[in-house]
């Protein structure tokens, strides 16, 4: 598995401080844990990701705990040490995580907790309330990922969240939705509450339309950006774990350039790429 780590310069010129809020990294010495998927094929370490940063113009990064490592945050902490002050982390914790461990994670640069309610996820929606209660007072954000097809069923749980949270991966509407769908209206209402952000990352994972424009996902992205650009963030979803060969590996430059369509205003793109992630992870 050889990943494309560089290429033609994207049409979108990144503003200073541009931030990738969704990526994973896999370092040597940290094996996959029981309950999760295997490690991705090929090299997906710090050196490889730094090439992508240079190619796209990324200056800051949020490393998200990969499903392969489940509840063992060791790989994440090693990555944060290697990347330094330009990096923040999203870890996996539970309601029984000790105060000392939370402090250790925070000191290392962790600023979020992951809820992943899809196959292979470590902490699902059934743990959301306990995780929310456990991180109260830390200032962390929760990154919440589930099949958005069922978001109406989950609204009471999401509306009860105390503190800030992110709807991951375009809401991940596997069923396919249009901007006038009640489920998209539910996203707008959550965003309007003031503590919910919407992440543009991994459009290929839920798009029924497919490349190069992923128009179904893009239509919803444009709707949310137009509605509340101050509540939107962006990520690469590197190293694109679902890709199993070079032939089906996404073009990171082309994916970045989709922002020119989804967020046509340069001011809005600066919010999405710089200001909003700064507020969530560096404030």
Short mmCIF file of C-alpha atoms in Angstrom, two decimals:
data_model
loop_
_atom_site.label_atom_id
_atom_site.label_comp_id
_atom_site.label_asym_id
_atom_site.label_seq_id
_atom_site.Cartn_x
_atom_site.Cartn_y
_atom_site.Cartn_z
CA UNK A 1 0.00 0.00 0.00
CA UNK A 2 1.69 3.21 -1.18
CA UNK A 3 -0.01 6.45 -0.23
CA UNK A 4 0.17 9.53 -2.38
CA UNK A 5 1.93 12.04 -0.14
CA UNK A 6 2.46 14.92 -2.53
CA UNK A 7 1.29 16.23 -5.88
CA UNK A 8 0.32 19.38 -7.75
CA UNK A 9 -0.32 22.36 -5.50
CA UNK A 10 -4.04 22.64 -4.69
CA UNK A 11 -5.97 25.57 -6.14
CA UNK A 12 -6.97 26.55 -2.60
CA UNK A 13 -4.20 28.58 -1.00
CA UNK A 14 -4.29 27.78 2.71
CA UNK A 15 -4.38 30.74 5.11
CA UNK A 16 -1.71 30.98 7.82
CA UNK A 17 -2.60 28.66 10.69
CA UNK A 18 -4.62 26.27 8.53
CA UNK A 19 -5.64 23.27 10.62
CA UNK A 20 -6.40 19.64 9.86
CA UNK A 21 -8.84 18.59 12.61
CA UNK A 22 -9.24 14.94 11.57
CA UNK A 23 -6.35 12.58 10.97
CA UNK A 24 -4.77 9.47 12.45
CA UNK A 25 -1.18 8.40 12.68
CA UNK A 26 0.26 4.93 13.32
CA UNK A 27 3.70 4.64 14.87
CA UNK A 28 5.94 1.60 15.21
CA UNK A 29 5.64 -0.24 18.50
CA UNK A 30 1.92 0.27 19.03
CA UNK A 31 0.03 -2.84 17.91
CA UNK A 32 -3.69 -3.05 17.24
CA UNK A 33 -5.79 -3.83 20.30
CA UNK A 34 -8.55 -6.45 20.66
CA UNK A 35 -11.96 -5.22 19.58
CA UNK A 36 -10.71 -2.87 16.90
CA UNK A 37 -9.76 -3.16 13.24
CA UNK A 38 -6.22 -4.06 12.14
CA UNK A 39 -3.64 -1.37 11.59
CA UNK A 40 -3.84 0.19 8.12
CA UNK A 41 -1.57 -1.25 5.48
CA UNK A 42 1.64 0.56 4.58
CA UNK A 43 3.47 3.37 6.33
CA UNK A 44 1.27 6.01 7.95
CA UNK A 45 3.61 7.71 10.40
CA UNK A 46 4.81 11.21 11.26
CA UNK A 47 7.26 11.49 8.35
CA UNK A 48 4.59 10.56 5.83
CA UNK A 49 2.05 12.97 7.27
CA UNK A 50 4.55 15.84 7.34
CA UNK A 51 4.83 15.47 3.57
CA UNK A 52 1.06 15.87 3.29
CA UNK A 53 1.21 18.94 5.51
CA UNK A 54 3.78 20.52 3.22
CA UNK A 55 1.82 19.61 0.10
CA UNK A 56 -1.49 21.04 1.30
CA UNK A 57 -0.19 23.94 3.40
CA UNK A 58 -1.36 22.60 6.79
CA UNK A 59 0.26 24.25 9.82
CA UNK A 60 -1.67 22.74 12.75
CA UNK A 61 -3.16 19.30 13.28
CA UNK A 62 -5.55 17.43 15.57
CA UNK A 63 -4.58 13.77 15.92
CA UNK A 64 -7.58 11.53 16.60
CA UNK A 65 -7.21 8.20 18.40
CA UNK A 66 -7.54 5.47 15.78
CA UNK A 67 -10.03 2.63 16.26
CA UNK A 68 -7.20 0.10 15.96
CA UNK A 69 -5.80 1.28 19.31
CA UNK A 70 -9.16 1.20 21.13
CA UNK A 71 -8.65 2.46 24.73
CA UNK A 72 -4.84 2.50 24.60
CA UNK A 73 -3.86 6.15 23.99
CA UNK A 74 -0.12 5.40 23.91
CA UNK A 75 0.25 5.84 20.15
CA UNK A 76 -1.66 9.13 20.30
CA UNK A 77 0.56 10.51 23.06
CA UNK A 78 3.71 9.49 21.20
CA UNK A 79 2.43 11.25 18.09
CA UNK A 80 1.69 14.44 20.04
CA UNK A 81 5.22 14.41 21.47
CA UNK A 82 6.69 14.00 18.00
CA UNK A 83 4.57 16.71 16.39
CA UNK A 84 5.02 19.26 19.18
CA UNK A 85 3.04 22.47 19.81
CA UNK A 86 1.35 22.44 16.40
CA UNK A 87 -0.63 19.35 17.45
CA UNK A 88 -3.59 18.61 19.69
CA UNK A 89 -5.24 15.26 20.35
CA UNK A 90 -8.62 13.57 20.69
CA UNK A 91 -8.36 10.55 23.00
CA UNK A 92 -10.63 7.73 24.10
CA UNK A 93 -11.71 7.87 27.73
CA UNK A 94 -14.54 6.37 29.80
CA UNK A 95 -16.53 7.30 32.86
CA UNK A 96 -13.94 5.54 35.03
CA UNK A 97 -10.86 7.30 33.64
CA UNK A 98 -9.02 8.71 36.66
CA UNK A 99 -8.46 12.39 37.30
CA UNK A 100 -4.71 11.80 37.18
CA UNK A 101 -5.04 10.24 33.72
CA UNK A 102 -7.17 13.12 32.46
CA UNK A 103 -4.52 15.55 33.70
CA UNK A 104 -1.77 13.51 32.04
CA UNK A 105 -3.65 13.51 28.74
CA UNK A 106 -4.36 17.24 28.96
CA UNK A 107 -0.72 18.05 29.68
CA UNK A 108 0.24 16.05 26.57
CA UNK A 109 -2.04 18.15 24.37
CA UNK A 110 -5.30 16.21 24.40
CA UNK A 111 -8.30 18.50 24.08
CA UNK A 112 -11.08 16.10 23.12
CA UNK A 113 -12.74 12.74 23.73
CA UNK A 114 -13.90 10.44 20.93
CA UNK A 115 -17.30 8.78 20.67
CA UNK A 116 -17.38 6.35 17.74
CA UNK A 117 -20.62 4.41 17.33
CA UNK A 118 -19.72 2.39 14.23
CA UNK A 119 -18.10 -1.05 13.89
CA UNK A 120 -14.69 -1.06 15.53
CA UNK A 121 -15.31 2.03 17.63
CA UNK A 122 -14.07 1.87 21.22
CA UNK A 123 -16.57 4.11 23.04
CA UNK A 124 -20.01 4.28 21.41
CA UNK A 125 -23.13 6.32 22.05
CA UNK A 126 -23.95 4.13 25.04
CA UNK A 127 -20.95 5.74 26.78
CA UNK A 128 -21.60 9.31 25.64
CA UNK A 129 -23.31 10.48 28.83
CA UNK A 130 -20.63 9.01 31.11
CA UNK A 131 -17.81 10.44 28.99
CA UNK A 132 -19.53 13.83 28.88
CA UNK A 133 -19.82 13.79 32.67
CA UNK A 134 -16.21 12.66 33.12
CA UNK A 135 -14.66 15.42 31.00
CA UNK A 136 -16.83 18.16 32.48
CA UNK A 137 -14.49 20.89 33.65
CA UNK A 138 -11.61 19.98 31.34
CA UNK A 139 -12.68 22.31 28.52
CA UNK A 140 -12.45 19.39 26.10
CA UNK A 141 -14.75 18.88 23.14
CA UNK A 142 -16.41 15.55 22.25
CA UNK A 143 -16.01 14.27 18.68
CA UNK A 144 -19.14 12.21 18.02
CA UNK A 145 -19.47 9.86 15.06
CA UNK A 146 -22.42 7.61 14.21
CA UNK A 147 -24.67 6.75 11.28
CA UNK A 148 -26.49 10.04 10.79
CA UNK A 149 -29.39 8.19 9.18
CA UNK A 150 -30.65 7.76 12.76
CA UNK A 151 -29.90 11.26 14.09
CA UNK A 152 -33.55 11.95 14.89
CA UNK A 153 -33.54 8.97 17.27
CA UNK A 154 -30.42 10.32 18.99
CA UNK A 155 -31.53 13.95 19.37
CA UNK A 156 -32.43 13.70 23.08
CA UNK A 157 -28.95 12.34 23.83
CA UNK A 158 -27.22 15.00 21.73
CA UNK A 159 -29.31 17.83 23.12
CA UNK A 160 -28.40 16.76 26.66
CA UNK A 161 -24.65 17.17 26.04
CA UNK A 162 -23.08 19.65 28.45
CA UNK A 163 -20.16 21.36 26.82
CA UNK A 164 -19.02 21.40 23.22
CA UNK A 165 -19.24 18.61 20.69
CA UNK A 166 -18.54 17.93 17.02
CA UNK A 167 -20.69 16.00 14.58
CA UNK A 168 -18.00 14.08 12.72
CA UNK A 169 -17.61 13.22 9.04
CA UNK A 170 -20.36 15.37 7.49
CA UNK A 171 -22.87 13.74 9.85
CA UNK A 172 -22.16 10.43 8.07
CA UNK A 173 -25.58 10.05 6.47
CA UNK A 174 -25.14 6.58 4.99
CA UNK A 175 -28.77 6.62 3.83
CA UNK A 176 -28.16 9.64 1.61
CA UNK A 177 -29.88 12.95 2.39
CA UNK A 178 -30.65 16.18 0.60
CA UNK A 179 -30.43 19.65 2.16
CA UNK A 180 -34.20 19.73 2.76
CA UNK A 181 -34.23 16.42 4.67
CA UNK A 182 -35.53 16.62 8.29
CA UNK A 183 -32.25 15.10 9.44
CA UNK A 184 -30.30 18.03 7.99
CA UNK A 185 -32.75 20.40 9.65
CA UNK A 186 -31.95 18.60 12.91
CA UNK A 187 -28.24 19.30 12.36
CA UNK A 188 -28.99 22.98 11.85
CA UNK A 189 -30.97 23.07 15.09
CA UNK A 190 -28.13 21.41 16.99
CA UNK A 191 -25.64 23.89 15.53
CA UNK A 192 -27.93 26.78 16.50
CA UNK A 193 -27.76 25.70 20.15
CA UNK A 194 -24.23 27.11 20.20
CA UNK A 195 -22.26 24.09 21.42
CA UNK A 196 -22.25 21.93 18.27
CA UNK A 197 -19.73 22.03 15.42
CA UNK A 198 -19.96 20.24 12.05
CA UNK A 199 -16.83 18.60 10.63
CA UNK A 200 -16.11 18.37 6.91
CA UNK A 201 -13.95 15.24 6.62
CA UNK A 202 -14.09 11.87 4.89
CA UNK A 203 -16.85 12.76 2.41
CA UNK A 204 -16.06 9.60 0.42
CA UNK A 205 -17.09 7.39 3.34
CA UNK A 206 -20.79 8.27 3.12
CA UNK A 207 -21.28 9.71 -0.38
CA UNK A 208 -23.62 7.80 -2.65
CA UNK A 209 -22.65 10.02 -5.59
CA UNK A 210 -18.93 9.35 -5.42
CA UNK A 211 -15.91 11.19 -6.85
CA UNK A 212 -14.81 13.59 -7.99
CA UNK A 213 -17.35 16.00 -6.46
CA UNK A 214 -19.26 13.83 -3.96
CA UNK A 215 -22.18 16.06 -4.81
CA UNK A 216 -24.71 14.59 -2.37
CA UNK A 217 -22.43 15.18 0.61
CA UNK A 218 -21.31 18.49 -0.90
CA UNK A 219 -24.88 19.80 -1.10
CA UNK A 220 -25.31 19.28 2.64
CA UNK A 221 -21.87 20.78 3.33
CA UNK A 222 -22.77 23.94 1.41
CA UNK A 223 -26.02 24.19 3.35
CA UNK A 224 -24.35 23.97 6.77
CA UNK A 225 -21.51 26.32 5.81
CA UNK A 226 -23.98 28.91 4.52
CA UNK A 227 -26.07 28.51 7.67
CA UNK A 228 -23.30 28.76 10.29
CA UNK A 229 -19.70 29.06 9.04
CA UNK A 230 -18.64 29.82 12.62
CA UNK A 231 -19.62 26.24 13.55
CA UNK A 232 -17.75 24.31 10.83
CA UNK A 233 -14.27 22.72 10.84
CA UNK A 234 -12.33 20.68 8.26
CA UNK A 235 -10.05 17.65 8.21
CA UNK A 236 -8.18 15.43 5.75
CA UNK A 237 -9.15 12.09 7.34
CA UNK A 238 -5.61 10.98 6.50
CA UNK A 239 -4.39 8.23 6.05
CA UNK A 240 -7.76 7.18 4.55
CA UNK A 241 -7.90 3.85 6.33
CA UNK A 242 -10.61 2.35 4.12
CA UNK A 243 -8.40 2.55 1.03
CA UNK A 244 -6.73 -0.80 0.37
CA UNK A 245 -4.75 0.01 -2.79
CA UNK A 246 -3.20 2.96 -4.59
CA UNK A 247 -5.99 2.73 -7.16
CA UNK A 248 -8.73 3.60 -4.66
CA UNK A 249 -6.66 6.03 -2.57
CA UNK A 250 -8.19 9.55 -2.45
CA UNK A 251 -6.35 12.57 -3.83
CA UNK A 252 -5.82 14.85 -0.82
CA UNK A 253 -5.27 17.89 -3.01
CA UNK A 254 -8.56 17.36 -4.85
CA UNK A 255 -10.39 16.77 -1.57
CA UNK A 256 -9.04 20.05 -0.18
CA UNK A 257 -10.15 21.93 -3.28
CA UNK A 258 -13.75 20.83 -2.65
CA UNK A 259 -13.76 23.57 0.00
CA UNK A 260 -13.71 26.15 -2.81
CA UNK A 261 -17.18 24.88 -3.71
CA UNK A 262 -18.50 24.14 -0.23
CA UNK A 263 -17.24 27.43 1.28
CA UNK A 264 -16.85 29.90 -1.60
CA UNK A 265 -16.14 32.86 0.72
CA UNK A 266 -12.49 33.30 1.67
CA UNK A 267 -13.61 34.74 5.00
CA UNK A 268 -15.66 31.62 5.73
CA UNK A 269 -12.76 29.36 4.75
CA UNK A 270 -10.52 31.20 7.21
CA UNK A 271 -13.10 30.58 9.92
CA UNK A 272 -13.32 26.89 9.03
CA UNK A 273 -9.58 26.33 8.66
CA UNK A 274 -8.12 28.64 11.31
CA UNK A 275 -10.47 30.41 13.70
CA UNK A 276 -12.94 27.65 14.57
CA UNK A 277 -10.32 24.94 15.26
CA UNK A 278 -8.31 27.50 17.21
CA UNK A 279 -11.34 28.13 19.42
CA UNK A 280 -11.96 24.41 19.95
CA UNK A 281 -8.44 23.09 20.42
CA UNK A 282 -6.01 25.93 21.17
CA UNK A 283 -7.96 28.48 23.23
#
